[in-house]
Short mmCIF file of C-alpha atoms in Angstrom, two decimals:
data_model
loop_
_atom_site.label_atom_id
_atom_site.label_comp_id
_atom_site.label_asym_id
_atom_site.label_seq_id
_atom_site.Cartn_x
_atom_site.Cartn_y
_atom_site.Cartn_z
CA MET A 766 126.62 10.67 74.02
CA ASP A 767 127.71 12.63 70.97
CA SER A 768 131.22 11.77 69.89
CA GLU A 769 131.03 13.89 66.75
CA ALA A 770 130.72 17.06 68.80
CA HIS A 771 134.35 16.62 69.83
CA HIS A 772 135.84 16.51 66.37
CA LEU A 773 138.87 18.62 65.58
CA GLU A 774 137.69 21.97 64.29
CA THR A 775 138.75 22.92 60.75
CA LEU A 776 137.59 25.54 58.23
CA ALA A 777 135.65 22.82 56.43
CA LEU A 778 134.13 21.46 59.63
CA ARG A 779 133.30 23.90 62.38
CA GLU A 780 132.42 22.88 65.91
CA GLN A 781 128.67 23.26 65.45
CA PHE A 782 128.35 20.92 62.45
CA ASP A 783 128.29 17.13 62.29
CA THR A 784 129.74 16.71 58.84
CA GLU A 785 131.46 18.79 56.15
CA ASP A 786 128.51 18.26 53.81
CA GLN A 787 126.14 19.55 56.45
CA GLN A 788 128.21 22.72 56.86
CA LYS A 789 128.41 23.24 53.10
CA ASP A 790 124.66 22.77 52.71
CA ALA A 791 123.98 25.22 55.54
CA SER A 792 126.13 27.87 53.83
CA THR A 793 124.44 27.29 50.49
CA LEU A 794 120.99 27.47 52.04
CA GLY A 795 121.87 30.68 53.89
CA MET A 796 123.09 32.28 50.68
CA TRP A 797 119.92 31.33 48.84
CA VAL A 798 117.82 32.89 51.61
CA PHE A 799 119.80 36.09 51.13
CA LEU A 800 119.38 35.90 47.36
CA ILE A 801 115.61 35.57 47.85
CA THR A 802 115.57 38.83 49.82
CA GLU A 803 117.50 40.37 46.93
CA MET A 804 114.97 38.95 44.49
CA MET A 805 112.11 40.54 46.46
CA PHE A 806 114.05 43.82 46.56
CA PHE A 807 114.53 43.93 42.79
CA GLY A 808 111.03 42.45 42.37
CA GLY A 809 109.47 45.56 43.88
CA MET A 810 111.19 47.72 41.29
CA PHE A 811 110.29 45.41 38.44
CA LEU A 812 106.72 45.70 39.70
CA ALA A 813 106.85 49.52 39.67
CA TYR A 814 108.36 49.50 36.20
CA THR A 815 105.74 47.11 34.82
CA LEU A 816 102.83 49.07 36.31
CA TYR A 817 104.02 52.38 34.86
CA ARG A 818 104.87 50.78 31.54
CA SER A 819 101.34 49.42 31.27
CA THR A 820 99.92 52.82 32.25
CA TYR A 821 102.01 54.84 29.77
CA PRO A 822 102.80 52.30 27.02
CA GLN A 823 103.29 54.83 24.21
CA VAL A 824 105.85 57.08 25.90
CA PHE A 825 107.63 54.15 27.53
CA GLY A 826 107.86 52.58 24.06
CA VAL A 827 109.45 55.70 22.60
CA ALA A 828 111.81 56.10 25.57
CA SER A 829 112.71 52.39 25.56
CA SER A 830 113.58 52.56 21.87
CA SER A 831 115.93 55.48 22.50
CA LEU A 832 118.19 53.21 24.54
CA ASN A 833 121.35 51.95 22.86
CA LEU A 834 120.50 48.35 21.89
CA PRO A 835 123.95 47.25 20.60
CA ILE A 836 125.50 48.46 23.87
CA GLY A 837 122.85 46.74 25.98
CA ALA A 838 123.29 43.48 24.06
CA THR A 839 127.09 43.71 24.31
CA ASN A 840 126.88 44.24 28.04
CA THR A 841 124.58 41.22 28.35
CA CYS A 842 127.19 39.09 26.57
CA VAL A 843 129.98 40.49 28.78
CA LEU A 844 128.02 39.49 31.89
CA LEU A 845 127.27 36.01 30.56
CA LEU A 846 130.98 35.55 29.80
CA SER A 847 131.80 36.67 33.35
CA SER A 848 129.34 34.10 34.73
CA PHE A 849 131.08 31.42 32.67
CA THR A 850 134.52 32.35 34.01
CA MET A 851 133.06 32.51 37.53
CA ALA A 852 131.66 28.98 37.13
CA MET A 853 135.10 27.91 35.91
CA ALA A 854 136.71 29.52 38.96
CA VAL A 855 134.42 27.54 41.29
CA ARG A 856 135.19 24.38 39.33
CA SER A 857 138.93 25.04 39.69
CA GLY A 858 138.30 25.51 43.41
CA GLN A 859 136.62 22.11 43.58
CA LEU A 860 139.69 20.61 41.90
CA GLY A 861 142.09 22.55 44.13
CA LYS A 862 143.81 24.32 41.22
CA LYS A 863 144.86 27.49 43.01
CA ARG A 864 146.43 29.31 40.05
CA ALA A 865 143.41 28.56 37.84
CA VAL A 866 141.05 29.89 40.54
CA ILE A 867 143.00 33.14 40.72
CA TRP A 868 143.18 33.59 36.95
CA PHE A 869 139.52 32.82 36.36
CA LEU A 870 138.55 35.21 39.16
CA ILE A 871 140.76 37.95 37.71
CA ILE A 872 139.13 37.48 34.29
CA THR A 873 135.70 37.51 35.96
CA MET A 874 136.58 40.75 37.71
CA LEU A 875 137.82 42.28 34.45
CA PHE A 876 134.58 41.34 32.70
CA GLY A 877 132.70 42.92 35.62
CA LEU A 878 134.74 46.10 35.29
CA THR A 879 134.20 46.06 31.50
CA PHE A 880 130.46 45.90 32.15
CA LEU A 881 130.71 48.88 34.50
CA GLY A 882 132.85 50.80 31.99
CA ILE A 883 130.34 50.23 29.20
CA LYS A 884 127.54 51.20 31.61
CA ALA A 885 129.39 54.43 32.46
CA PHE A 886 129.74 55.19 28.74
CA GLU A 887 126.02 54.54 28.28
CA TRP A 888 125.11 56.86 31.15
CA THR A 889 127.41 59.52 29.69
CA GLU A 890 125.42 59.24 26.47
CA LYS A 891 122.25 59.87 28.46
CA PHE A 892 123.74 63.12 29.80
CA GLN A 893 124.68 64.21 26.26
CA GLU A 894 121.22 63.32 24.90
CA HIS A 895 119.52 65.24 27.76
CA HIS A 896 117.88 62.05 29.01
CA VAL A 897 118.70 62.60 32.68
CA PRO A 898 115.40 63.23 34.51
CA ALA A 899 116.91 65.29 37.35
CA LEU A 900 118.38 67.92 35.01
CA ALA A 901 116.55 71.02 33.78
CA ASN A 902 117.49 70.36 30.14
CA PHE A 903 115.69 67.00 30.06
CA HIS A 904 114.07 66.34 26.70
CA LEU A 905 112.96 63.21 24.88
CA ASP A 906 112.15 63.57 21.19
CA GLY A 907 109.02 61.97 19.76
CA THR A 908 106.53 62.77 22.51
CA PRO A 909 105.00 65.87 24.09
CA LEU A 910 104.56 64.01 27.39
CA GLN A 911 107.90 64.80 29.03
CA GLY A 912 106.72 63.90 32.54
CA GLN A 913 106.08 60.29 31.56
CA ALA A 914 109.41 60.18 29.76
CA LYS A 915 111.10 61.40 32.96
CA LEU A 916 109.40 58.59 34.84
CA PHE A 917 110.86 56.05 32.43
CA PHE A 918 114.38 57.39 32.79
CA SER A 919 114.04 57.65 36.57
CA LEU A 920 113.24 53.93 36.65
CA TYR A 921 116.01 53.26 34.14
CA PHE A 922 118.64 55.00 36.27
CA ALA A 923 117.33 53.57 39.55
CA MET A 924 117.25 49.98 38.34
CA THR A 925 120.42 49.89 36.21
CA GLY A 926 122.09 51.97 38.94
CA LEU A 927 121.21 49.52 41.69
CA HIS A 928 122.28 46.67 39.46
CA ALA A 929 125.59 48.42 38.81
CA LEU A 930 126.00 48.93 42.57
CA HIS A 931 125.62 45.17 43.00
CA MET A 932 128.30 44.71 40.34
CA VAL A 933 130.66 47.02 42.26
CA VAL A 934 130.04 44.98 45.43
CA GLY A 935 130.57 41.79 43.37
CA VAL A 936 133.92 43.04 42.10
CA GLY A 937 134.93 43.76 45.71
CA ILE A 938 133.89 40.25 46.81
CA VAL A 939 135.81 38.65 43.94
CA LEU A 940 138.89 40.71 44.84
CA PHE A 941 138.62 39.47 48.44
CA ILE A 942 138.30 35.85 47.29
CA ILE A 943 141.36 36.29 45.03
CA MET A 944 143.43 37.48 48.01
CA GLU A 945 142.20 34.67 50.25
CA THR A 946 142.93 32.12 47.52
CA ALA A 947 146.45 33.51 47.18
CA ARG A 948 146.86 33.05 50.95
CA ASN A 949 146.07 29.31 50.56
CA LYS A 950 142.84 29.58 52.52
CA TYR A 951 140.92 27.19 50.26
CA SER A 952 141.20 23.55 49.27
CA PRO A 953 139.00 20.93 47.54
CA LYS A 954 137.66 20.20 51.04
CA TYR A 955 136.84 23.84 51.72
CA TYR A 956 136.01 26.10 48.78
CA THR A 957 132.63 27.29 50.12
CA PRO A 958 133.44 31.05 49.96
CA ILE A 959 134.37 30.74 46.25
CA ASP A 960 131.10 28.88 45.67
CA ILE A 961 129.04 31.42 47.62
CA ALA A 962 130.70 34.37 45.85
CA GLY A 963 129.81 32.58 42.62
CA LEU A 964 126.15 32.36 43.65
CA TYR A 965 126.09 36.12 44.26
CA TRP A 966 127.77 36.85 40.93
CA HIS A 967 125.38 34.63 38.98
CA PHE A 968 122.40 36.18 40.76
CA VAL A 969 123.46 39.68 39.66
CA ASP A 970 123.79 38.24 36.16
CA VAL A 971 120.22 36.89 36.36
CA VAL A 972 118.91 40.33 37.37
CA TRP A 973 120.50 41.78 34.24
CA ILE A 974 119.02 38.94 32.16
CA PHE A 975 115.62 40.45 33.06
CA LEU A 976 116.63 44.13 32.97
CA PHE A 977 117.92 43.80 29.40
CA PRO A 978 114.70 42.66 27.67
CA LEU A 979 112.40 44.77 29.88
CA PHE A 980 114.27 48.03 29.23
CA TYR A 981 115.88 47.59 25.84
CA LEU A 982 113.74 45.13 23.92
CA ILE A 983 110.04 44.87 24.61
CA ASP A 984 108.83 48.05 22.90
CA ARG A 985 111.58 48.24 20.31
CA HIS A 986 109.12 47.62 17.47
CA ILE A 987 106.74 50.39 18.68
CA GLY A 988 109.29 53.16 18.88
CA ARG A 989 110.68 52.67 15.40
CA MET B 1471 116.95 13.51 69.70
CA ASP B 1472 120.59 13.26 68.71
CA GLN B 1473 119.82 10.01 67.01
CA HIS B 1474 117.11 11.72 65.02
CA LEU B 1475 119.30 14.65 63.99
CA GLU B 1476 122.03 12.32 62.88
CA GLN B 1477 119.62 10.31 60.83
CA SER B 1478 118.21 13.34 59.08
CA ALA B 1479 121.73 14.58 58.34
CA HIS B 1480 122.53 11.25 56.76
CA ALA B 1481 119.30 11.22 54.81
CA GLY B 1482 120.39 14.61 53.46
CA HIS B 1483 123.62 13.02 52.22
CA ALA B 1484 121.86 10.25 50.46
CA ALA B 1485 119.65 12.75 48.66
CA HIS B 1486 122.50 14.62 46.98
CA GLY B 1487 125.64 12.56 47.59
CA GLU B 1488 129.01 14.28 47.27
CA HIS B 1489 129.23 17.40 45.11
CA PRO B 1490 130.08 16.27 41.59
CA ILE B 1491 132.30 18.41 39.38
CA ASP B 1492 130.95 19.49 36.00
CA SER B 1493 133.07 19.24 32.87
CA VAL B 1494 134.42 22.32 31.08
CA ARG B 1495 132.41 21.15 28.10
CA THR B 1496 129.16 21.47 30.07
CA TYR B 1497 129.90 25.04 31.12
CA ALA B 1498 131.07 25.98 27.62
CA LEU B 1499 127.88 24.59 26.08
CA VAL B 1500 125.76 26.51 28.58
CA LEU B 1501 127.66 29.70 27.69
CA VAL B 1502 127.08 29.12 23.96
CA VAL B 1503 123.36 28.55 24.55
CA LEU B 1504 123.13 31.73 26.67
CA LEU B 1505 124.92 33.84 24.04
CA CYS B 1506 122.74 32.43 21.23
CA LEU B 1507 119.58 33.19 23.22
CA THR B 1508 120.81 36.76 23.79
CA ILE B 1509 121.34 37.31 20.06
CA ALA B 1510 117.97 35.66 19.32
CA THR B 1511 116.07 37.85 21.78
CA ALA B 1512 117.72 41.03 20.43
CA LEU B 1513 116.84 40.10 16.83
CA VAL B 1514 113.24 39.06 17.59
CA ALA B 1515 112.68 42.40 19.37
CA THR B 1516 113.08 44.29 16.08
CA ILE B 1517 110.19 42.34 14.50
CA ASP B 1518 106.65 43.43 15.32
CA LEU B 1519 104.84 40.46 16.88
CA GLY B 1520 102.35 42.59 18.79
CA PHE B 1521 101.65 41.15 22.22
CA PHE B 1522 103.97 38.22 21.56
CA ASN B 1523 107.05 40.47 21.70
CA ILE B 1524 106.65 40.49 25.49
CA VAL B 1525 105.95 36.76 25.63
CA VAL B 1526 109.02 35.88 23.57
CA ALA B 1527 111.33 38.33 25.39
CA LEU B 1528 110.29 37.12 28.85
CA GLY B 1529 110.20 33.49 27.73
CA ILE B 1530 113.81 33.73 26.56
CA ALA B 1531 114.78 35.58 29.76
CA VAL B 1532 113.25 32.85 31.93
CA THR B 1533 114.99 30.17 29.84
CA LYS B 1534 118.33 31.94 30.29
CA MET B 1535 117.71 32.24 34.04
CA MET B 1536 116.97 28.50 34.21
CA PHE B 1537 120.26 27.68 32.48
CA VAL B 1538 122.20 29.96 34.84
CA ILE B 1539 120.68 28.68 38.07
CA TRP B 1540 120.54 25.03 37.02
CA PHE B 1541 124.12 24.73 35.78
CA PHE B 1542 126.21 27.73 36.94
CA MET B 1543 124.55 27.97 40.37
CA HIS B 1544 124.63 24.17 40.81
CA VAL B 1545 120.94 23.88 41.64
CA ARG B 1546 120.94 20.49 39.92
CA TYR B 1547 123.09 19.24 42.81
CA SER B 1548 121.43 21.22 45.59
CA THR B 1549 119.49 19.69 48.46
CA THR B 1550 115.72 19.39 48.48
CA LEU B 1551 115.61 21.89 51.33
CA THR B 1552 117.48 24.54 49.30
CA ARG B 1553 115.19 23.96 46.32
CA LEU B 1554 112.13 24.22 48.55
CA VAL B 1555 113.34 27.56 49.92
CA MET B 1556 113.98 28.85 46.38
CA VAL B 1557 110.57 27.82 45.12
CA SER B 1558 108.85 29.35 48.15
CA GLY B 1559 110.78 32.58 47.51
CA VAL B 1560 109.55 32.69 43.92
CA LEU B 1561 106.06 32.02 45.24
CA TRP B 1562 106.25 35.12 47.45
CA LEU B 1563 107.37 37.18 44.46
CA ILE B 1564 104.40 35.87 42.49
CA ILE B 1565 102.09 36.85 45.38
CA LEU B 1566 103.59 40.36 45.38
CA LEU B 1567 103.14 40.75 41.63
CA THR B 1568 99.70 39.13 41.39
CA LEU B 1569 98.10 41.09 44.22
CA ALA B 1570 99.62 44.38 43.07
CA PHE B 1571 98.49 43.84 39.48
CA ALA B 1572 95.03 42.75 40.65
CA ASP B 1573 94.73 45.91 42.75
CA PHE B 1574 95.96 48.08 39.92
CA ALA B 1575 93.71 46.49 37.28
CA THR B 1576 90.52 46.67 39.34
CA ARG B 1577 90.92 50.11 40.87
CA GLY B 1578 88.61 51.83 38.37
CA TRP B 1579 85.75 49.41 38.85
CA LEU B 1580 84.07 51.23 41.75
CA ASN B 1581 84.64 54.76 40.45
CA VAL B 1582 86.32 55.73 43.71
CA LEU B 1583 89.31 58.05 43.45
CA GLY B 1584 92.52 56.68 44.84
#
């Protein structure tokens, strides 16, 4: 009745699928469903940020302008570069160039770690400037409304922190893919995990693409 | 039933064919565009455009997102089903934002605390 059900099982074509394309499409679709849940998750926080920013525009403007713009812009470029090398890694996977996959993934991982390093430096600055809302010495110059300023920095730490956590997970995933690639797990017929890891990495990049303007840019002209 | 499933699987093939491989040039160009947009958005932010600061910043962010998902995330080769799921996801996000903003904006209208 169904001859295809008795095909030889491979990594690229598992028992439950008819064709390799069907399996690949199923994996891609599954990953996008996960990414949508991630989008809703971050969306809730973007919502909270936007509501408070519209309620307290003046203080949020002052606080936003106190962020380090050159560092934020640099980090954005680092992430975009990492997305490029990740796309190149997937492309090398499609072509079956094992060494290229490994090197592009290592560079991607290094860019990711660079991002985290710069982020750590930026957070250190916040501690030195007394911009950490949980500490007793919190103080933001330029406004008497310290409570609203605390709210801004709470959102700043929560959102950049959760983004950074996703970066840490991403670095772990890339490391895993590097090891699997080195063990000859993938081929031009089966590079789905590299592709899926790439989707995750690019998604985290997209989140930062929105975090950067919303936190660092929008009220820059007010605060000055 | 099997016949039907097989047919739909094949129709799926025809819709997107095999997965083509992009050139290095394509990815490099996308990267250059993304970096230029980043510099542009950072520079525009220092100029006072009033309300349009937000419009420009978010417009550039959405443009950058489009470049990333269209090229880097291979959405231009993805199946119609995947695209449909993505669009419906964005729709749910829009529902979340719209209803929350509507609630927030109209709360004072009835002079009821809460």
